[in-house]
Amino acid sequence: MTTPFNPTWLPQIVAIAEQAGEAIMAIYAQETFAVAAKSDDSPVTAADMASHHVIVDALAKLTPNIPVMSEEAADIPWATRRQWSQYWLIDPLDGTKEFIKRNGEFTVNIAFIDHHQAVAGVVYAPALAKCYYGAKGLGAWLSQGGELVDLASQVPPVPKVPRVVGSRSHVSPGLADYLASLGPHTLLSIGSSLKFCMLAEGAAEIYPRLGLTSEWDTAAAQAVLESAGGAVINHATGLPLAYNQKETILNPYFIATAKHWQIN
């Protein structure tokens, strides 16, 4: 038996993400920190692991009967995962390369997956002191500097040409062809899941990802964007991006769009 996402969890998940952000920033403030390479050659730091432990421990207390999948503990057999109807999907430090570069464009991502859909998520950028969060049916918000912005009710002005966001550290070969087919546009580069968040707050219109990502890279930010009225669509099928439907945790290529761009 499963339980729908409990609205009282949302502020608690925000608090957990902020605690994880504090652990990350403690290491970010150090003059130097060690960087190791994982089996896929992606970098990992003590900050990744510190954030992971904060989140996993807190979720175990909040929802002890709901499983957790983290980028830093992803070796869960498919035979086990395929039985999950609900679970927490986290990326303790999304944008490790940006963390290493010290450009501030990294986030803590916590998502709640219910029957393959990202129904709630928190994306916290500790270096920028910005927290995006939302849940289906509840809405989406940006908390910054003591102010709370209701992202779902905003209607940003529609620009003459779309602002397209792309990865600062991962350039996909199919992007050039997509941009050529799109026509006039401006291209903005930013790291981590902040690309989705720019769409959610009306600072950009399109995020095409024609390259590989993992499910923990996208889930929390997808929940925020969709709760704000935007969309994240599988490029091949035209259906919303879904989770935990196959053994691999790699996402298909996708196109994310802001609410104000979809209606034009």
PDB file of C-alpha atoms in Angstrom:
ATOM      1  CA  MET A   1       0.000   0.000   0.000  1.00  0.00           C
ATOM      2  CA  THR A   2       1.320   3.431  -0.925  1.00  0.00           C
ATOM      3  CA  THR A   3       0.691   6.867   0.508  1.00  0.00           C
ATOM      4  CA  PRO A   4       0.309  10.037  -1.612  1.00  0.00           C
ATOM      5  CA  PHE A   5       2.906  12.706  -1.104  1.00  0.00           C
ATOM      6  CA  ASN A   6       2.196  14.354   2.228  1.00  0.00           C
ATOM      7  CA  PRO A   7       2.169  18.168   1.851  1.00  0.00           C
ATOM      8  CA  THR A   8       3.687  18.493   5.333  1.00  0.00           C
ATOM      9  CA  TRP A   9       6.820  16.796   3.989  1.00  0.00           C
ATOM     10  CA  LEU A  10       7.628  19.660   1.637  1.00  0.00           C
ATOM     11  CA  PRO A  11       8.905  22.206   4.196  1.00  0.00           C
ATOM     12  CA  GLN A  12      10.739  19.393   5.951  1.00  0.00           C
ATOM     13  CA  ILE A  13      12.494  18.438   2.711  1.00  0.00           C
ATOM     14  CA  VAL A  14      13.443  22.078   2.219  1.00  0.00           C
ATOM     15  CA  ALA A  15      14.997  22.071   5.687  1.00  0.00           C
ATOM     16  CA  ILE A  16      16.882  18.844   4.936  1.00  0.00           C
ATOM     17  CA  ALA A  17      18.245  20.303   1.695  1.00  0.00           C
ATOM     18  CA  GLU A  18      19.387  23.408   3.554  1.00  0.00           C
ATOM     19  CA  GLN A  19      21.152  21.258   6.157  1.00  0.00           C
ATOM     20  CA  ALA A  20      22.894  19.382   3.361  1.00  0.00           C
ATOM     21  CA  GLY A  21      23.844  22.729   1.841  1.00  0.00           C
ATOM     22  CA  GLU A  22      25.483  23.775   5.095  1.00  0.00           C
ATOM     23  CA  ALA A  23      27.591  20.609   5.037  1.00  0.00           C
ATOM     24  CA  ILE A  24      28.594  21.345   1.443  1.00  0.00           C
ATOM     25  CA  MET A  25      29.490  24.972   2.133  1.00  0.00           C
ATOM     26  CA  ALA A  26      31.689  23.995   5.084  1.00  0.00           C
ATOM     27  CA  ILE A  27      33.890  22.107   2.630  1.00  0.00           C
ATOM     28  CA  TYR A  28      33.506  24.734  -0.108  1.00  0.00           C
ATOM     29  CA  ALA A  29      35.007  27.278   2.292  1.00  0.00           C
ATOM     30  CA  GLN A  30      38.197  25.267   2.693  1.00  0.00           C
ATOM     31  CA  GLU A  31      41.254  26.400   0.761  1.00  0.00           C
ATOM     32  CA  THR A  32      41.657  22.942  -0.751  1.00  0.00           C
ATOM     33  CA  PHE A  33      39.641  19.736  -0.852  1.00  0.00           C
ATOM     34  CA  ALA A  34      40.340  16.323  -2.328  1.00  0.00           C
ATOM     35  CA  VAL A  35      38.746  15.288  -5.622  1.00  0.00           C
ATOM     36  CA  ALA A  36      38.464  11.597  -6.505  1.00  0.00           C
ATOM     37  CA  ALA A  37      37.238   9.913  -9.692  1.00  0.00           C
ATOM     38  CA  LYS A  38      34.378   7.427  -9.695  1.00  0.00           C
ATOM     39  CA  SER A  39      34.255   4.388 -11.986  1.00  0.00           C
ATOM     40  CA  ASP A  40      32.720   6.492 -14.769  1.00  0.00           C
ATOM     41  CA  ASP A  41      35.462   9.145 -14.350  1.00  0.00           C
ATOM     42  CA  SER A  42      33.021  11.668 -12.910  1.00  0.00           C
ATOM     43  CA  PRO A  43      34.416  13.584  -9.929  1.00  0.00           C
ATOM     44  CA  VAL A  44      33.370  13.131  -6.316  1.00  0.00           C
ATOM     45  CA  THR A  45      34.385  15.165  -3.271  1.00  0.00           C
ATOM     46  CA  ALA A  46      33.932  15.033   0.482  1.00  0.00           C
ATOM     47  CA  ALA A  47      31.081  17.505  -0.016  1.00  0.00           C
ATOM     48  CA  ASP A  48      29.138  14.988  -2.106  1.00  0.00           C
ATOM     49  CA  MET A  49      29.441  12.413   0.656  1.00  0.00           C
ATOM     50  CA  ALA A  50      28.727  14.841   3.509  1.00  0.00           C
ATOM     51  CA  SER A  51      25.522  15.972   1.812  1.00  0.00           C
ATOM     52  CA  HIS A  52      24.565  12.366   1.060  1.00  0.00           C
ATOM     53  CA  HIS A  53      24.805  11.345   4.697  1.00  0.00           C
ATOM     54  CA  VAL A  54      22.816  14.354   5.930  1.00  0.00           C
ATOM     55  CA  ILE A  55      19.965  13.648   3.509  1.00  0.00           C
ATOM     56  CA  VAL A  56      19.831   9.879   3.865  1.00  0.00           C
ATOM     57  CA  ASP A  57      19.876  10.043   7.670  1.00  0.00           C
ATOM     58  CA  ALA A  58      17.144  12.698   7.732  1.00  0.00           C
ATOM     59  CA  LEU A  59      14.900  10.853   5.269  1.00  0.00           C
ATOM     60  CA  ALA A  60      15.255   7.658   7.287  1.00  0.00           C
ATOM     61  CA  LYS A  61      13.752   9.523  10.241  1.00  0.00           C
ATOM     62  CA  LEU A  62      11.068  11.331   8.229  1.00  0.00           C
ATOM     63  CA  THR A  63       9.811   8.370   6.181  1.00  0.00           C
ATOM     64  CA  PRO A  64      11.455   5.167   7.463  1.00  0.00           C
ATOM     65  CA  ASN A  65       9.359   2.918   5.206  1.00  0.00           C
ATOM     66  CA  ILE A  66      10.127   4.714   1.927  1.00  0.00           C
ATOM     67  CA  PRO A  67      13.327   3.640   0.148  1.00  0.00           C
ATOM     68  CA  VAL A  68      15.996   6.108  -0.931  1.00  0.00           C
ATOM     69  CA  MET A  69      18.188   6.118  -4.014  1.00  0.00           C
ATOM     70  CA  SER A  70      21.172   8.456  -4.085  1.00  0.00           C
ATOM     71  CA  GLU A  71      23.838   9.068  -6.696  1.00  0.00           C
ATOM     72  CA  GLU A  72      26.336   8.188  -3.989  1.00  0.00           C
ATOM     73  CA  ALA A  73      24.622   4.881  -3.180  1.00  0.00           C
ATOM     74  CA  ALA A  74      23.247   3.812  -6.539  1.00  0.00           C
ATOM     75  CA  ASP A  75      24.226   0.138  -6.559  1.00  0.00           C
ATOM     76  CA  ILE A  76      20.681  -1.048  -5.874  1.00  0.00           C
ATOM     77  CA  PRO A  77      19.753  -4.094  -7.983  1.00  0.00           C
ATOM     78  CA  TRP A  78      17.054  -3.608 -10.592  1.00  0.00           C
ATOM     79  CA  ALA A  79      15.239  -6.621  -9.122  1.00  0.00           C
ATOM     80  CA  THR A  80      14.843  -4.553  -5.959  1.00  0.00           C
ATOM     81  CA  ARG A  81      14.163  -1.165  -7.515  1.00  0.00           C
ATOM     82  CA  ARG A  82      11.511  -2.415  -9.893  1.00  0.00           C
ATOM     83  CA  GLN A  83       9.344  -3.282  -6.878  1.00  0.00           C
ATOM     84  CA  TRP A  84       9.314   0.327  -5.698  1.00  0.00           C
ATOM     85  CA  SER A  85       6.128   2.293  -6.348  1.00  0.00           C
ATOM     86  CA  GLN A  86       7.449   5.236  -4.325  1.00  0.00           C
ATOM     87  CA  TYR A  87      10.926   6.334  -3.318  1.00  0.00           C
ATOM     88  CA  TRP A  88      13.150   9.317  -2.672  1.00  0.00           C
ATOM     89  CA  LEU A  89      15.625  10.087  -5.460  1.00  0.00           C
ATOM     90  CA  ILE A  90      18.491  12.387  -4.512  1.00  0.00           C
ATOM     91  CA  ASP A  91      21.585  13.958  -5.972  1.00  0.00           C
ATOM     92  CA  PRO A  92      23.472  15.193  -2.905  1.00  0.00           C
ATOM     93  CA  LEU A  93      25.639  17.541  -4.972  1.00  0.00           C
ATOM     94  CA  ASP A  94      24.520  18.156  -8.533  1.00  0.00           C
ATOM     95  CA  GLY A  95      27.188  20.018 -10.435  1.00  0.00           C
ATOM     96  CA  THR A  96      30.298  18.649  -8.759  1.00  0.00           C
ATOM     97  CA  LYS A  97      32.366  20.089 -11.600  1.00  0.00           C
ATOM     98  CA  GLU A  98      30.926  23.525 -10.864  1.00  0.00           C
ATOM     99  CA  PHE A  99      31.678  23.004  -7.171  1.00  0.00           C
ATOM    100  CA  ILE A 100      35.297  22.230  -8.044  1.00  0.00           C
ATOM    101  CA  LYS A 101      35.446  25.316 -10.281  1.00  0.00           C
ATOM    102  CA  ARG A 102      33.952  27.345  -7.397  1.00  0.00           C
ATOM    103  CA  ASN A 103      31.445  29.143  -9.607  1.00  0.00           C
ATOM    104  CA  GLY A 104      28.511  28.571  -7.266  1.00  0.00           C
ATOM    105  CA  GLU A 105      26.359  26.746  -9.828  1.00  0.00           C
ATOM    106  CA  PHE A 106      25.729  23.549  -7.876  1.00  0.00           C
ATOM    107  CA  THR A 107      22.661  22.251  -6.110  1.00  0.00           C
ATOM    108  CA  VAL A 108      21.202  19.781  -3.653  1.00  0.00           C
ATOM    109  CA  ASN A 109      18.413  17.796  -5.353  1.00  0.00           C
ATOM    110  CA  ILE A 110      15.749  15.824  -3.464  1.00  0.00           C
ATOM    111  CA  ALA A 111      12.771  14.335  -5.331  1.00  0.00           C
ATOM    112  CA  PHE A 112       9.813  12.165  -4.391  1.00  0.00           C
ATOM    113  CA  ILE A 113       8.900   9.639  -7.080  1.00  0.00           C
ATOM    114  CA  ASP A 114       5.411   8.141  -7.107  1.00  0.00           C
ATOM    115  CA  HIS A 115       4.549   5.512  -9.742  1.00  0.00           C
ATOM    116  CA  HIS A 116       7.345   6.655 -12.071  1.00  0.00           C
ATOM    117  CA  GLN A 117       6.481  10.364 -11.816  1.00  0.00           C
ATOM    118  CA  ALA A 118       8.485  13.100 -10.082  1.00  0.00           C
ATOM    119  CA  VAL A 119       5.691  14.553  -7.972  1.00  0.00           C
ATOM    120  CA  ALA A 120       7.674  16.750  -5.567  1.00  0.00           C
ATOM    121  CA  GLY A 121      11.129  18.219  -5.476  1.00  0.00           C
ATOM    122  CA  VAL A 122      13.547  20.604  -3.819  1.00  0.00           C
ATOM    123  CA  VAL A 123      16.523  22.191  -5.566  1.00  0.00           C
ATOM    124  CA  TYR A 124      18.740  24.177  -3.232  1.00  0.00           C
ATOM    125  CA  ALA A 125      21.721  26.207  -4.463  1.00  0.00           C
ATOM    126  CA  PRO A 126      23.613  26.913  -1.226  1.00  0.00           C
ATOM    127  CA  ALA A 127      26.261  29.209  -2.709  1.00  0.00           C
ATOM    128  CA  LEU A 128      23.528  31.349  -4.271  1.00  0.00           C
ATOM    129  CA  ALA A 129      21.182  31.087  -1.257  1.00  0.00           C
ATOM    130  CA  LYS A 130      18.322  30.147  -3.576  1.00  0.00           C
ATOM    131  CA  CYS A 131      15.864  27.336  -2.891  1.00  0.00           C
ATOM    132  CA  TYR A 132      13.348  26.164  -5.478  1.00  0.00           C
ATOM    133  CA  TYR A 133      10.678  23.720  -4.397  1.00  0.00           C
ATOM    134  CA  GLY A 134       7.309  22.437  -5.504  1.00  0.00           C
ATOM    135  CA  ALA A 135       4.842  19.570  -5.613  1.00  0.00           C
ATOM    136  CA  LYS A 136       2.145  18.564  -8.061  1.00  0.00           C
ATOM    137  CA  GLY A 137      -1.170  20.061  -7.063  1.00  0.00           C
ATOM    138  CA  LEU A 138       0.421  22.349  -4.482  1.00  0.00           C
ATOM    139  CA  GLY A 139       2.484  24.812  -6.528  1.00  0.00           C
ATOM    140  CA  ALA A 140       6.096  25.908  -6.833  1.00  0.00           C
ATOM    141  CA  TRP A 141       8.125  28.572  -5.084  1.00  0.00           C
ATOM    142  CA  LEU A 142      11.509  30.268  -4.969  1.00  0.00           C
ATOM    143  CA  SER A 143      12.868  31.256  -1.576  1.00  0.00           C
ATOM    144  CA  GLN A 144      15.653  33.835  -1.687  1.00  0.00           C
ATOM    145  CA  GLY A 145      16.833  36.477   0.726  1.00  0.00           C
ATOM    146  CA  GLY A 146      13.849  36.097   3.008  1.00  0.00           C
ATOM    147  CA  GLU A 147      11.411  36.546   0.124  1.00  0.00           C
ATOM    148  CA  LEU A 148       9.108  33.882  -1.279  1.00  0.00           C
ATOM    149  CA  VAL A 149       8.124  33.996  -4.963  1.00  0.00           C
ATOM    150  CA  ASP A 150       5.113  32.019  -6.154  1.00  0.00           C
ATOM    151  CA  LEU A 151       6.431  30.564  -9.416  1.00  0.00           C
ATOM    152  CA  ALA A 152       3.153  28.951 -10.430  1.00  0.00           C
ATOM    153  CA  SER A 153       1.243  32.243 -10.478  1.00  0.00           C
ATOM    154  CA  GLN A 154       3.868  34.268 -12.324  1.00  0.00           C
ATOM    155  CA  VAL A 155       3.271  35.181 -15.971  1.00  0.00           C
ATOM    156  CA  PRO A 156       6.639  36.397 -17.328  1.00  0.00           C
ATOM    157  CA  PRO A 157       6.774  38.472 -20.520  1.00  0.00           C
ATOM    158  CA  VAL A 158       7.389  36.378 -23.625  1.00  0.00           C
ATOM    159  CA  PRO A 159      10.605  37.422 -25.420  1.00  0.00           C
ATOM    160  CA  LYS A 160      10.795  37.847 -29.182  1.00  0.00           C
ATOM    161  CA  VAL A 161      13.280  34.984 -29.403  1.00  0.00           C
ATOM    162  CA  PRO A 162      13.637  32.167 -26.871  1.00  0.00           C
ATOM    163  CA  ARG A 163      16.413  32.097 -24.325  1.00  0.00           C
ATOM    164  CA  VAL A 164      17.902  28.620 -24.422  1.00  0.00           C
ATOM    165  CA  VAL A 165      19.858  27.247 -21.471  1.00  0.00           C
ATOM    166  CA  GLY A 166      22.581  24.654 -21.853  1.00  0.00           C
ATOM    167  CA  SER A 167      25.151  22.881 -19.755  1.00  0.00           C
ATOM    168  CA  ARG A 168      28.326  24.683 -18.787  1.00  0.00           C
ATOM    169  CA  SER A 169      30.292  21.432 -18.482  1.00  0.00           C
ATOM    170  CA  HIS A 170      28.570  18.960 -20.840  1.00  0.00           C
ATOM    171  CA  VAL A 171      28.203  19.888 -24.531  1.00  0.00           C
ATOM    172  CA  SER A 172      26.033  17.403 -26.449  1.00  0.00           C
ATOM    173  CA  PRO A 173      26.715  16.802 -30.163  1.00  0.00           C
ATOM    174  CA  GLY A 174      23.034  16.963 -31.098  1.00  0.00           C
ATOM    175  CA  LEU A 175      22.534  20.415 -29.611  1.00  0.00           C
ATOM    176  CA  ALA A 176      23.916  22.323 -32.613  1.00  0.00           C
ATOM    177  CA  ASP A 177      21.406  20.692 -34.973  1.00  0.00           C
ATOM    178  CA  TYR A 178      18.541  21.370 -32.583  1.00  0.00           C
ATOM    179  CA  LEU A 179      19.493  25.022 -32.207  1.00  0.00           C
ATOM    180  CA  ALA A 180      19.764  25.403 -35.976  1.00  0.00           C
ATOM    181  CA  SER A 181      16.229  24.027 -36.349  1.00  0.00           C
ATOM    182  CA  LEU A 182      14.980  26.315 -33.602  1.00  0.00           C
ATOM    183  CA  GLY A 183      15.860  29.479 -35.477  1.00  0.00           C
ATOM    184  CA  PRO A 184      16.777  32.784 -33.781  1.00  0.00           C
ATOM    185  CA  HIS A 185      17.548  32.415 -30.070  1.00  0.00           C
ATOM    186  CA  THR A 186      19.966  33.412 -27.360  1.00  0.00           C
ATOM    187  CA  LEU A 187      22.057  30.771 -25.599  1.00  0.00           C
ATOM    188  CA  LEU A 188      22.842  30.879 -21.888  1.00  0.00           C
ATOM    189  CA  SER A 189      25.218  28.477 -20.144  1.00  0.00           C
ATOM    190  CA  ILE A 190      24.698  27.420 -16.548  1.00  0.00           C
ATOM    191  CA  GLY A 191      25.590  24.394 -14.458  1.00  0.00           C
ATOM    192  CA  SER A 192      23.555  21.731 -12.650  1.00  0.00           C
ATOM    193  CA  SER A 193      19.769  21.564 -12.382  1.00  0.00           C
ATOM    194  CA  LEU A 194      19.627  25.352 -12.208  1.00  0.00           C
ATOM    195  CA  LYS A 195      18.790  25.201 -15.920  1.00  0.00           C
ATOM    196  CA  PHE A 196      15.328  23.824 -15.114  1.00  0.00           C
ATOM    197  CA  CYS A 197      14.947  26.401 -12.379  1.00  0.00           C
ATOM    198  CA  MET A 198      15.629  29.256 -14.775  1.00  0.00           C
ATOM    199  CA  LEU A 199      12.656  28.035 -16.807  1.00  0.00           C
ATOM    200  CA  ALA A 200      10.531  27.759 -13.676  1.00  0.00           C
ATOM    201  CA  GLU A 201      11.221  31.362 -12.670  1.00  0.00           C
ATOM    202  CA  GLY A 202      10.770  32.739 -16.181  1.00  0.00           C
ATOM    203  CA  ALA A 203      14.438  33.581 -16.799  1.00  0.00           C
ATOM    204  CA  ALA A 204      14.654  31.289 -19.858  1.00  0.00           C
ATOM    205  CA  GLU A 205      12.313  29.418 -22.172  1.00  0.00           C
ATOM    206  CA  ILE A 206      13.889  26.150 -23.383  1.00  0.00           C
ATOM    207  CA  TYR A 207      16.361  23.598 -22.054  1.00  0.00           C
ATOM    208  CA  PRO A 208      17.162  20.954 -24.680  1.00  0.00           C
ATOM    209  CA  ARG A 209      19.216  18.059 -23.321  1.00  0.00           C
ATOM    210  CA  LEU A 210      20.297  15.919 -26.249  1.00  0.00           C
ATOM    211  CA  GLY A 211      22.923  14.111 -24.247  1.00  0.00           C
ATOM    212  CA  LEU A 212      23.129  11.699 -21.350  1.00  0.00           C
ATOM    213  CA  THR A 213      21.872  12.493 -17.871  1.00  0.00           C
ATOM    214  CA  SER A 214      20.991  10.272 -14.931  1.00  0.00           C
ATOM    215  CA  GLU A 215      17.609  10.159 -13.269  1.00  0.00           C
ATOM    216  CA  TRP A 216      18.871  11.849 -10.090  1.00  0.00           C
ATOM    217  CA  ASP A 217      20.099  14.772 -12.222  1.00  0.00           C
ATOM    218  CA  THR A 218      16.598  15.711 -13.341  1.00  0.00           C
ATOM    219  CA  ALA A 219      13.865  14.475 -10.983  1.00  0.00           C
ATOM    220  CA  ALA A 220      13.765  17.223  -8.351  1.00  0.00           C
ATOM    221  CA  ALA A 221      14.032  20.044 -10.859  1.00  0.00           C
ATOM    222  CA  GLN A 222      11.448  18.431 -13.143  1.00  0.00           C
ATOM    223  CA  ALA A 223       9.013  18.364 -10.231  1.00  0.00           C
ATOM    224  CA  VAL A 224       9.650  22.057  -9.575  1.00  0.00           C
ATOM    225  CA  LEU A 225       9.301  23.048 -13.228  1.00  0.00           C
ATOM    226  CA  GLU A 226       6.149  21.012 -13.819  1.00  0.00           C
ATOM    227  CA  SER A 227       4.618  22.316 -10.581  1.00  0.00           C
ATOM    228  CA  ALA A 228       5.292  25.827 -11.906  1.00  0.00           C
ATOM    229  CA  GLY A 229       3.444  25.001 -15.133  1.00  0.00           C
ATOM    230  CA  GLY A 230       6.340  23.983 -17.367  1.00  0.00           C
ATOM    231  CA  ALA A 231       7.067  20.646 -19.024  1.00  0.00           C
ATOM    232  CA  VAL A 232       9.876  18.107 -19.410  1.00  0.00           C
ATOM    233  CA  ILE A 233       9.251  15.920 -22.443  1.00  0.00           C
ATOM    234  CA  ASN A 234      10.966  12.777 -23.698  1.00  0.00           C
ATOM    235  CA  HIS A 235      12.371  13.892 -27.066  1.00  0.00           C
ATOM    236  CA  ALA A 236      11.591  10.538 -28.713  1.00  0.00           C
ATOM    237  CA  THR A 237       8.081   9.855 -27.407  1.00  0.00           C
ATOM    238  CA  GLY A 238       6.630  13.272 -26.602  1.00  0.00           C
ATOM    239  CA  LEU A 239       5.632  12.009 -23.159  1.00  0.00           C
ATOM    240  CA  PRO A 240       6.717  13.448 -19.801  1.00  0.00           C
ATOM    241  CA  LEU A 241      10.060  12.187 -18.526  1.00  0.00           C
ATOM    242  CA  ALA A 242       9.442   9.165 -16.270  1.00  0.00           C
ATOM    243  CA  TYR A 243      11.494   7.294 -13.672  1.00  0.00           C
ATOM    244  CA  ASN A 244      12.431   3.788 -12.536  1.00  0.00           C
ATOM    245  CA  GLN A 245      11.028   2.029 -15.592  1.00  0.00           C
ATOM    246  CA  LYS A 246      14.200   0.220 -16.693  1.00  0.00           C
ATOM    247  CA  GLU A 247      17.418  -1.222 -15.357  1.00  0.00           C
ATOM    248  CA  THR A 248      19.592   1.677 -16.505  1.00  0.00           C
ATOM    249  CA  ILE A 249      19.271   4.954 -14.627  1.00  0.00           C
ATOM    250  CA  LEU A 250      20.146   6.993 -17.744  1.00  0.00           C
ATOM    251  CA  ASN A 251      17.480   9.352 -19.045  1.00  0.00           C
ATOM    252  CA  PRO A 252      16.408   9.583 -22.669  1.00  0.00           C
ATOM    253  CA  TYR A 253      17.062  12.878 -24.436  1.00  0.00           C
ATOM    254  CA  PHE A 254      14.520  15.494 -23.395  1.00  0.00           C
ATOM    255  CA  ILE A 255      13.279  19.028 -24.018  1.00  0.00           C
ATOM    256  CA  ALA A 256      12.194  21.167 -21.065  1.00  0.00           C
ATOM    257  CA  THR A 257      10.073  24.259 -21.621  1.00  0.00           C
ATOM    258  CA  ALA A 258       8.799  27.089 -19.456  1.00  0.00           C
ATOM    259  CA  LYS A 259       5.102  27.683 -18.891  1.00  0.00           C
ATOM    260  CA  HIS A 260       5.092  31.000 -20.706  1.00  0.00           C
ATOM    261  CA  TRP A 261       6.729  29.529 -23.809  1.00  0.00           C
ATOM    262  CA  GLN A 262       4.389  26.544 -24.145  1.00  0.00           C
ATOM    263  CA  ILE A 263       1.333  28.700 -24.604  1.00  0.00           C
ATOM    264  CA  ASN A 264       2.726  30.514 -27.633  1.00  0.00           C
TER     265      ASN A 264
END
